[in-house]
mmCIF file of C-alpha atoms in Angstrom:
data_model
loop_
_atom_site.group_PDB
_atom_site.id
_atom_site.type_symbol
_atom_site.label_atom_id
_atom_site.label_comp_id
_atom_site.label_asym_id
_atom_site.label_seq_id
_atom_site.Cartn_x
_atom_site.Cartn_y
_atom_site.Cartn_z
ATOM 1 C CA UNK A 25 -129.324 41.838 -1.259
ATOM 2 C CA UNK A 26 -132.875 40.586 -0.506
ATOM 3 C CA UNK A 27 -132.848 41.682 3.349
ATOM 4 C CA UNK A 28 -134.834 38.114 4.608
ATOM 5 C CA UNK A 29 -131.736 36.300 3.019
ATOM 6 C CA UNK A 30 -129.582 38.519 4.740
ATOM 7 C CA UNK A 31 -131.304 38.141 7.869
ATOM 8 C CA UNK A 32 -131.420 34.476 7.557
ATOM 9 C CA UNK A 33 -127.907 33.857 6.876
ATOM 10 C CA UNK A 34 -126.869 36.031 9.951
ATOM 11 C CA UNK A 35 -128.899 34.115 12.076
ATOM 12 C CA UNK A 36 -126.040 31.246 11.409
ATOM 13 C CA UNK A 37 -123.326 33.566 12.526
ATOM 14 C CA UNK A 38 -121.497 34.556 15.769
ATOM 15 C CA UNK A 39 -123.811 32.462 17.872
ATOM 16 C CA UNK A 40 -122.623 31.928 21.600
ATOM 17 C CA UNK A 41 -121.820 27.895 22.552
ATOM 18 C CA UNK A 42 -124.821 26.208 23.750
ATOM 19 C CA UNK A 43 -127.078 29.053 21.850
ATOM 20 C CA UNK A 44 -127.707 27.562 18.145
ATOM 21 C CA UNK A 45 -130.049 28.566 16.065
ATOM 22 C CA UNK A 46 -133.342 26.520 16.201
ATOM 23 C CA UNK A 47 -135.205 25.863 13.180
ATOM 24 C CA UNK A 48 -138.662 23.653 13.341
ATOM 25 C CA UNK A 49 -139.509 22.105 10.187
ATOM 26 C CA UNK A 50 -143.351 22.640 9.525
ATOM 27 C CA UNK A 51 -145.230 20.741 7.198
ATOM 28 C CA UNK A 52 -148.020 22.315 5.891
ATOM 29 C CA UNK A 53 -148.990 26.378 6.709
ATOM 30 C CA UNK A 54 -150.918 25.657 9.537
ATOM 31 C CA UNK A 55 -147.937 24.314 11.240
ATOM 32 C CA UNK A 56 -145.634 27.018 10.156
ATOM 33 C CA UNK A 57 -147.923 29.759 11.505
ATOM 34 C CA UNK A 58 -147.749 27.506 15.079
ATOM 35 C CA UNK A 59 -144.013 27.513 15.216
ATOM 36 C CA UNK A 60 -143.738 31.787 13.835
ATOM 37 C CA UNK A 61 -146.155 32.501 16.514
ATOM 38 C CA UNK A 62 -144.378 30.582 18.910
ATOM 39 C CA UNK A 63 -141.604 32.902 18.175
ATOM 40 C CA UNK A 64 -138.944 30.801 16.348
ATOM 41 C CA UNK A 65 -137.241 33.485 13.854
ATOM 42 C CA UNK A 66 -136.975 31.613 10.832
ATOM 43 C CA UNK A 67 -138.313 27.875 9.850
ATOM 44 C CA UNK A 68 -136.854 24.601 7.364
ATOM 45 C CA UNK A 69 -139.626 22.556 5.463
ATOM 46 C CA UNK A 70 -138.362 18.640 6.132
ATOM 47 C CA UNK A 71 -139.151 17.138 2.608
ATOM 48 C CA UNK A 72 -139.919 13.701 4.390
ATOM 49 C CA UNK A 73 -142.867 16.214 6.584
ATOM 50 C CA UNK A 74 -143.738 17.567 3.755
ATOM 51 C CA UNK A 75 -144.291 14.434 1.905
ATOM 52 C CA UNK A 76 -146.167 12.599 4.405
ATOM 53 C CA UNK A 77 -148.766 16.114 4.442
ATOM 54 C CA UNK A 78 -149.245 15.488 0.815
ATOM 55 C CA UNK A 79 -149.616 11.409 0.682
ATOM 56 C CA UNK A 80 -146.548 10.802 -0.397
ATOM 57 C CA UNK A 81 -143.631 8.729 0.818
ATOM 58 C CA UNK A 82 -140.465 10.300 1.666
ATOM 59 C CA UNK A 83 -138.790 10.584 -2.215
ATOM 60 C CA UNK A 84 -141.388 10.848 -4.353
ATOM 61 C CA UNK A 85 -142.996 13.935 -4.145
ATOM 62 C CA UNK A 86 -143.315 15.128 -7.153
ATOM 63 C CA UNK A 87 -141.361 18.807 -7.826
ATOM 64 C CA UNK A 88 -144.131 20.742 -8.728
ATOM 65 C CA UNK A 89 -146.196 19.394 -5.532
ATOM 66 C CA UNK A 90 -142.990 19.619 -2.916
ATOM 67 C CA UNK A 91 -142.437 23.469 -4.566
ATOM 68 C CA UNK A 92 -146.273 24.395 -4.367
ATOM 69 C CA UNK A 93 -146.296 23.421 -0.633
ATOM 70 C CA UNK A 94 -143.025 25.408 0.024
ATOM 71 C CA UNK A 95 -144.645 28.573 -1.269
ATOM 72 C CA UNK A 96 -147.951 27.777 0.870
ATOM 73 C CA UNK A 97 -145.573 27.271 3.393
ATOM 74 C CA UNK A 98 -143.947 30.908 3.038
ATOM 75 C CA UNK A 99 -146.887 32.684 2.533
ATOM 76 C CA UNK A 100 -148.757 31.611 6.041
ATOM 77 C CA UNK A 101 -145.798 33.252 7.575
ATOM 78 C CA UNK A 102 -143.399 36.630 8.135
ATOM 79 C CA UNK A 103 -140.401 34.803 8.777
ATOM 80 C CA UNK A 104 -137.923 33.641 6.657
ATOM 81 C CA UNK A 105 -138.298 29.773 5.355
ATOM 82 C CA UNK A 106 -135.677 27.877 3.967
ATOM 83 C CA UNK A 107 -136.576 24.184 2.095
ATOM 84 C CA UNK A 108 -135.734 20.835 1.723
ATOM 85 C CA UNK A 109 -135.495 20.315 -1.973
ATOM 86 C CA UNK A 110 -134.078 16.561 -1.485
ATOM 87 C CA UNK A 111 -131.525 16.380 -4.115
ATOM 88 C CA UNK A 112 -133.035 18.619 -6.976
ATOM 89 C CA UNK A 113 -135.135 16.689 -8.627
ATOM 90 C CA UNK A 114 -133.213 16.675 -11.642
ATOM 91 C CA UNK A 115 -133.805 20.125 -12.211
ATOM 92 C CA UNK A 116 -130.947 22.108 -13.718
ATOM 93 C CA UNK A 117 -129.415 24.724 -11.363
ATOM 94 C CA UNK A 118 -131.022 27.927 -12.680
ATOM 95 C CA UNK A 119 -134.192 26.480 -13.039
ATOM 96 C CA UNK A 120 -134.262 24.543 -9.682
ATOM 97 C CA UNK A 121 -133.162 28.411 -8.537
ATOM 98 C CA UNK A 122 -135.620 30.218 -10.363
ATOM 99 C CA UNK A 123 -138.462 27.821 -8.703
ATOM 100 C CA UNK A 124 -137.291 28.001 -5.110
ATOM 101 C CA UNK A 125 -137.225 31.720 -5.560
ATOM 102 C CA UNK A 126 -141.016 32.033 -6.949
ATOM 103 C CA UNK A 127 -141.912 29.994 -3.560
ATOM 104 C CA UNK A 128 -140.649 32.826 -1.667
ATOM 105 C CA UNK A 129 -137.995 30.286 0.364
ATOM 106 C CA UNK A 130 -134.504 32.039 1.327
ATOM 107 C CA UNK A 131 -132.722 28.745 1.236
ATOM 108 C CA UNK A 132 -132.707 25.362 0.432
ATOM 109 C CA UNK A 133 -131.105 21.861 1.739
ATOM 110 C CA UNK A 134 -129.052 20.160 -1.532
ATOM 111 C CA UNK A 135 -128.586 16.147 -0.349
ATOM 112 C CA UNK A 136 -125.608 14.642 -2.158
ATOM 113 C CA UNK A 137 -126.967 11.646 -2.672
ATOM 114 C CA UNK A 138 -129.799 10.049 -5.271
ATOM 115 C CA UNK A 139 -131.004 6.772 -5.616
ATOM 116 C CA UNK A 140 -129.918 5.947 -1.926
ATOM 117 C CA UNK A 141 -126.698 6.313 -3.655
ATOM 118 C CA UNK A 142 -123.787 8.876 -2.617
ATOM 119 C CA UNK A 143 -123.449 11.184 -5.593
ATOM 120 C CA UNK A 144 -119.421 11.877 -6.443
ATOM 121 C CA UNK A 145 -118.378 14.749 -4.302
ATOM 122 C CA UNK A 146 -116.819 16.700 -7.228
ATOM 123 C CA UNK A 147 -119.743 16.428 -9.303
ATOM 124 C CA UNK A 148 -121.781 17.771 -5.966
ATOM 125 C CA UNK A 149 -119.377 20.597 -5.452
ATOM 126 C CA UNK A 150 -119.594 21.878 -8.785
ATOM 127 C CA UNK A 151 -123.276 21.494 -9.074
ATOM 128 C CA UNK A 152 -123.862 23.563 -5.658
ATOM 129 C CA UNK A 153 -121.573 26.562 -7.063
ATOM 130 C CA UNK A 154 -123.496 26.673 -9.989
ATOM 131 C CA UNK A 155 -126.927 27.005 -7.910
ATOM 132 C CA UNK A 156 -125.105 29.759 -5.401
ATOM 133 C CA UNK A 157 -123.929 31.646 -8.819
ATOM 134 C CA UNK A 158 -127.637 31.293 -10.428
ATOM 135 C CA UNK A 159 -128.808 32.340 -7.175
ATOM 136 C CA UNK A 160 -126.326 35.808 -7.024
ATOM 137 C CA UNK A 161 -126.769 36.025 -3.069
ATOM 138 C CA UNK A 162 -130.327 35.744 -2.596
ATOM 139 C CA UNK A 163 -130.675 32.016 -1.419
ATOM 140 C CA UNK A 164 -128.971 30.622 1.713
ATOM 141 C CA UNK A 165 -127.731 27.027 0.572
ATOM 142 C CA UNK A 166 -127.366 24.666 3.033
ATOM 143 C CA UNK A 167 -125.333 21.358 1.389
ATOM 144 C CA UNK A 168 -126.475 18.322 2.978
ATOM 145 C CA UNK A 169 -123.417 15.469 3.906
ATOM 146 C CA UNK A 170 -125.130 11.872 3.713
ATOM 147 C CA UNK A 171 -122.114 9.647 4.042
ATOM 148 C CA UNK A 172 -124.084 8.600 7.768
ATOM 149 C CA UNK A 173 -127.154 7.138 6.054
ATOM 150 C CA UNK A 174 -125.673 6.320 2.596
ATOM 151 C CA UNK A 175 -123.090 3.951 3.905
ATOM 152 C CA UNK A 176 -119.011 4.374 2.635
ATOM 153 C CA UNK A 177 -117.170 1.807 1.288
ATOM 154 C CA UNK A 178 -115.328 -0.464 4.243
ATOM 155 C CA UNK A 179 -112.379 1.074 5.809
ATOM 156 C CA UNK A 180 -113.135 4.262 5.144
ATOM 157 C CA UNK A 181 -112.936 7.033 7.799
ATOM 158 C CA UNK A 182 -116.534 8.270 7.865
ATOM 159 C CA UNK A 183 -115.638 11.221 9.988
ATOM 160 C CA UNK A 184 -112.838 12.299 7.256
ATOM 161 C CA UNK A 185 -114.768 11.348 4.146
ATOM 162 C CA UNK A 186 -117.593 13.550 5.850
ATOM 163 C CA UNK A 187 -114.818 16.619 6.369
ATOM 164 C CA UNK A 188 -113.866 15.967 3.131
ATOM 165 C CA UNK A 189 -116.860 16.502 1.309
ATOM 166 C CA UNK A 190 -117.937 19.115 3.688
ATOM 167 C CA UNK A 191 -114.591 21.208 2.889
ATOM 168 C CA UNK A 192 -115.587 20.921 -0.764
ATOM 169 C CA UNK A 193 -118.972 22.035 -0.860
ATOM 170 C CA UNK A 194 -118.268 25.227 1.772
ATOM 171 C CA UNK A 195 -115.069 26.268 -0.984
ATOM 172 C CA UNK A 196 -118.016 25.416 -3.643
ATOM 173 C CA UNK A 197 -120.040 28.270 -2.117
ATOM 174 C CA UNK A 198 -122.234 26.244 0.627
ATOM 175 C CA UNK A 199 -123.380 28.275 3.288
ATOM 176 C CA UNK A 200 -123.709 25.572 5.594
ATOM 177 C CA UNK A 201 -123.387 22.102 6.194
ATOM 178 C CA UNK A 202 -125.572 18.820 6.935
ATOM 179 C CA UNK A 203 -124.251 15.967 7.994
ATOM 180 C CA UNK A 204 -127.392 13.989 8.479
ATOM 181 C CA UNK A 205 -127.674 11.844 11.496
ATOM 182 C CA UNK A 206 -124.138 12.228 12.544
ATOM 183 C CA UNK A 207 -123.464 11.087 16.019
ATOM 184 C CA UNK A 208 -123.474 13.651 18.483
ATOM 185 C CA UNK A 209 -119.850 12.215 20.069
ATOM 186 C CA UNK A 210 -118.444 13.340 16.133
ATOM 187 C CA UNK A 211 -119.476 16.978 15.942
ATOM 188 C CA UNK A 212 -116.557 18.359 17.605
ATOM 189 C CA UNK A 213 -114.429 16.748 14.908
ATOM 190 C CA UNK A 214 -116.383 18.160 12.253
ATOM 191 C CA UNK A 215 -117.147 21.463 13.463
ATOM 192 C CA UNK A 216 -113.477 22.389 13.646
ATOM 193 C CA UNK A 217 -112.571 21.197 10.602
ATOM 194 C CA UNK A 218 -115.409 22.965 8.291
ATOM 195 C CA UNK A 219 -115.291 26.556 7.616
ATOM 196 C CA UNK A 220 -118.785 27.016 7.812
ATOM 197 C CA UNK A 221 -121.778 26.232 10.591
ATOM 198 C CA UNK A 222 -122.438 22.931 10.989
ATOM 199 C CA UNK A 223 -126.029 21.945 10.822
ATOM 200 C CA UNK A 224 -126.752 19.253 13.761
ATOM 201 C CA UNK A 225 -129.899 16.995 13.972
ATOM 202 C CA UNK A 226 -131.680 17.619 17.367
ATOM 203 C CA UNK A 227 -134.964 15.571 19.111
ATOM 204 C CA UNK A 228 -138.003 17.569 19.826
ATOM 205 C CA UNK A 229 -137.907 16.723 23.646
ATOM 206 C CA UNK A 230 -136.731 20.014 25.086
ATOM 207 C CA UNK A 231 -134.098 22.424 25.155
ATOM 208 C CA UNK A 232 -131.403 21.096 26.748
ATOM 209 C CA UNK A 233 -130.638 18.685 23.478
ATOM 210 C CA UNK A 234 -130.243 22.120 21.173
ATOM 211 C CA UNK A 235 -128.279 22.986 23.674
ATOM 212 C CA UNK A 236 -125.455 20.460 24.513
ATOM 213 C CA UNK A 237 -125.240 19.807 20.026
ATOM 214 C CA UNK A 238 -124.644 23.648 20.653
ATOM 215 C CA UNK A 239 -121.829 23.145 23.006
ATOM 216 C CA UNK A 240 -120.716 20.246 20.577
ATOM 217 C CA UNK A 241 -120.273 22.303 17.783
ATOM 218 C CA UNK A 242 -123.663 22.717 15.720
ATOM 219 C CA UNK A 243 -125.135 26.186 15.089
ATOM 220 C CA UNK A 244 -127.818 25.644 13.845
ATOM 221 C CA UNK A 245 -130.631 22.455 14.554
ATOM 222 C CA UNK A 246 -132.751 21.406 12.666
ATOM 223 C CA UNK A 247 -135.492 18.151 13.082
ATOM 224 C CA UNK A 248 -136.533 16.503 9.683
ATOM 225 C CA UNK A 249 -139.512 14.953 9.766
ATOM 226 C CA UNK A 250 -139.849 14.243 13.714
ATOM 227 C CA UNK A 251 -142.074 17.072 14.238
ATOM 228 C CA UNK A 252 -144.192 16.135 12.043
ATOM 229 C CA UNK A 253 -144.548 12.046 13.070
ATOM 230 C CA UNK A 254 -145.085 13.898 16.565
ATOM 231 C CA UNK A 255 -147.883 16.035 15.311
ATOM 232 C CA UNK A 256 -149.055 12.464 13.936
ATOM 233 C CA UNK A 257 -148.504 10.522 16.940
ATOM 234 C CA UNK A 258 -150.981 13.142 18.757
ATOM 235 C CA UNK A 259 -153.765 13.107 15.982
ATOM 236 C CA UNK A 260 -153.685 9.104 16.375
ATOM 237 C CA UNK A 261 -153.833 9.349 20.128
ATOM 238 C CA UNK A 262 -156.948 11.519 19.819
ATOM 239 C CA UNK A 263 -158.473 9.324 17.451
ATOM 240 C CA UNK A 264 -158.302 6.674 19.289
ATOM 241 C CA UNK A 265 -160.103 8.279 22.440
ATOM 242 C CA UNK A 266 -162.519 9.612 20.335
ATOM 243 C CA UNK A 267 -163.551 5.998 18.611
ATOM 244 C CA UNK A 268 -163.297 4.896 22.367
ATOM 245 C CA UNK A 269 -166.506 7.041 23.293
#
């Protein structure tokens, strides 16, 4: 097996509580070589960063764009990347496999949603074990949950429906799973019910937040696009001094 995969997907495992795995999420190379020289072990593209570093809005970069930038991405660094592929783009699994792997990526983020619509979780589950069967081992898929920003119907359970989808996709094949934006007070639920880690959303304001979603159950953090909007935030504070001389 491709030994950066391999390296990358232990990285998930046996991790101590309060210890999970940290992954910025650079936008462009120049960012990536700022968070591998800042000694992070392995980094995850945020397709929303990514987006926003190409003029686009969060959605609609086009494939061949969001996949060029992954593999500019990969090749500014030694350590493993994984990336946020959104949901696809329509591609069909070995091709969307075949792609990722030219970039050089070791894993990708699958959303199960489209459309701002939640995709049937069947249809998801059997879609993500055809990509970890195209990919024979040498991708680290990590199956995004987006029943927290995609709304479910009323009265349902969004904690079980979350579990329940989550269960699915890790017996699919899923090496982890995402369930964007879920409240912190929740992860205990769904970390003991899913057989797999449990990838937590964390803020960019110090350590002690990776470490008490640690304690809570995630193992590995990740930011989307705050890092990025930070980096942003910065530039537009410097511009403004600057137009102020």
């Amino acid at each position: 097996m491709n030994e950066p995969v391999s390296v990358f997907r232990a990285l998930h495992h046996d991790r101590a509580p309060g210890d999970p795995l940290v992954l910025p999420g650079p936008w462009d190379a120049s960012s990536a070589r700022v968070f591998a020289d800042a000694g992070f072990p392995a980094l995850a593209t945020p397709s929303a960063g990514v987006a926003a570093s190409l003029g686009h809005e969060d959605g609609h970069t086009p494939a061949a764009e969001m996949f060029a930038a992954v593999a500019r991405i990969v090749r500014a660094v030694s350590v493993p990347v994984s990336a946020d592929i959104e949901s696809g783009y329509g591609l069909a699994p070995a091709e969307l496999v075949e792609r990722l792997l030219e970039t050089g990526a070791v894993g990708c983020n699958l959303e199960d949603s489209a459309d701002g619509i939640l995709l049937d979780p069947q249809r998801q589950a059997d879609r993500l074990a055809e990509v970890r069967s195209a990919a024979e081992g040498r991708l680290f898929v990590n199956a995004r949950v987006d029943t927290y920003i995609r709304g479910v119907p009323a009265g349902t359970d969004v904690v079980a429906e979350t579990i329940a989808r989550a269960r699915l996709y890790a017996t699919a094949g899923a090496d982890c799973v995402y369930p964007i934006a879920a409240p912190a007070g929740d992860l205990p639920r769904l970390a003991a019910a899913v057989p797999v880690p449990l990838n937590a959303n964390g803020a960019p304001d110090g350590p002690s937040d990776a470490r008490r979603l640690g304690e809570l159950g995630a193992a590995r953090i990740t930011f989307g696009p705050l890092l990025q909007r930070r980096a942003a935030d910065a530039v537009r504070d410097l511009a403004e001094r600057l137009r102020g001389r």
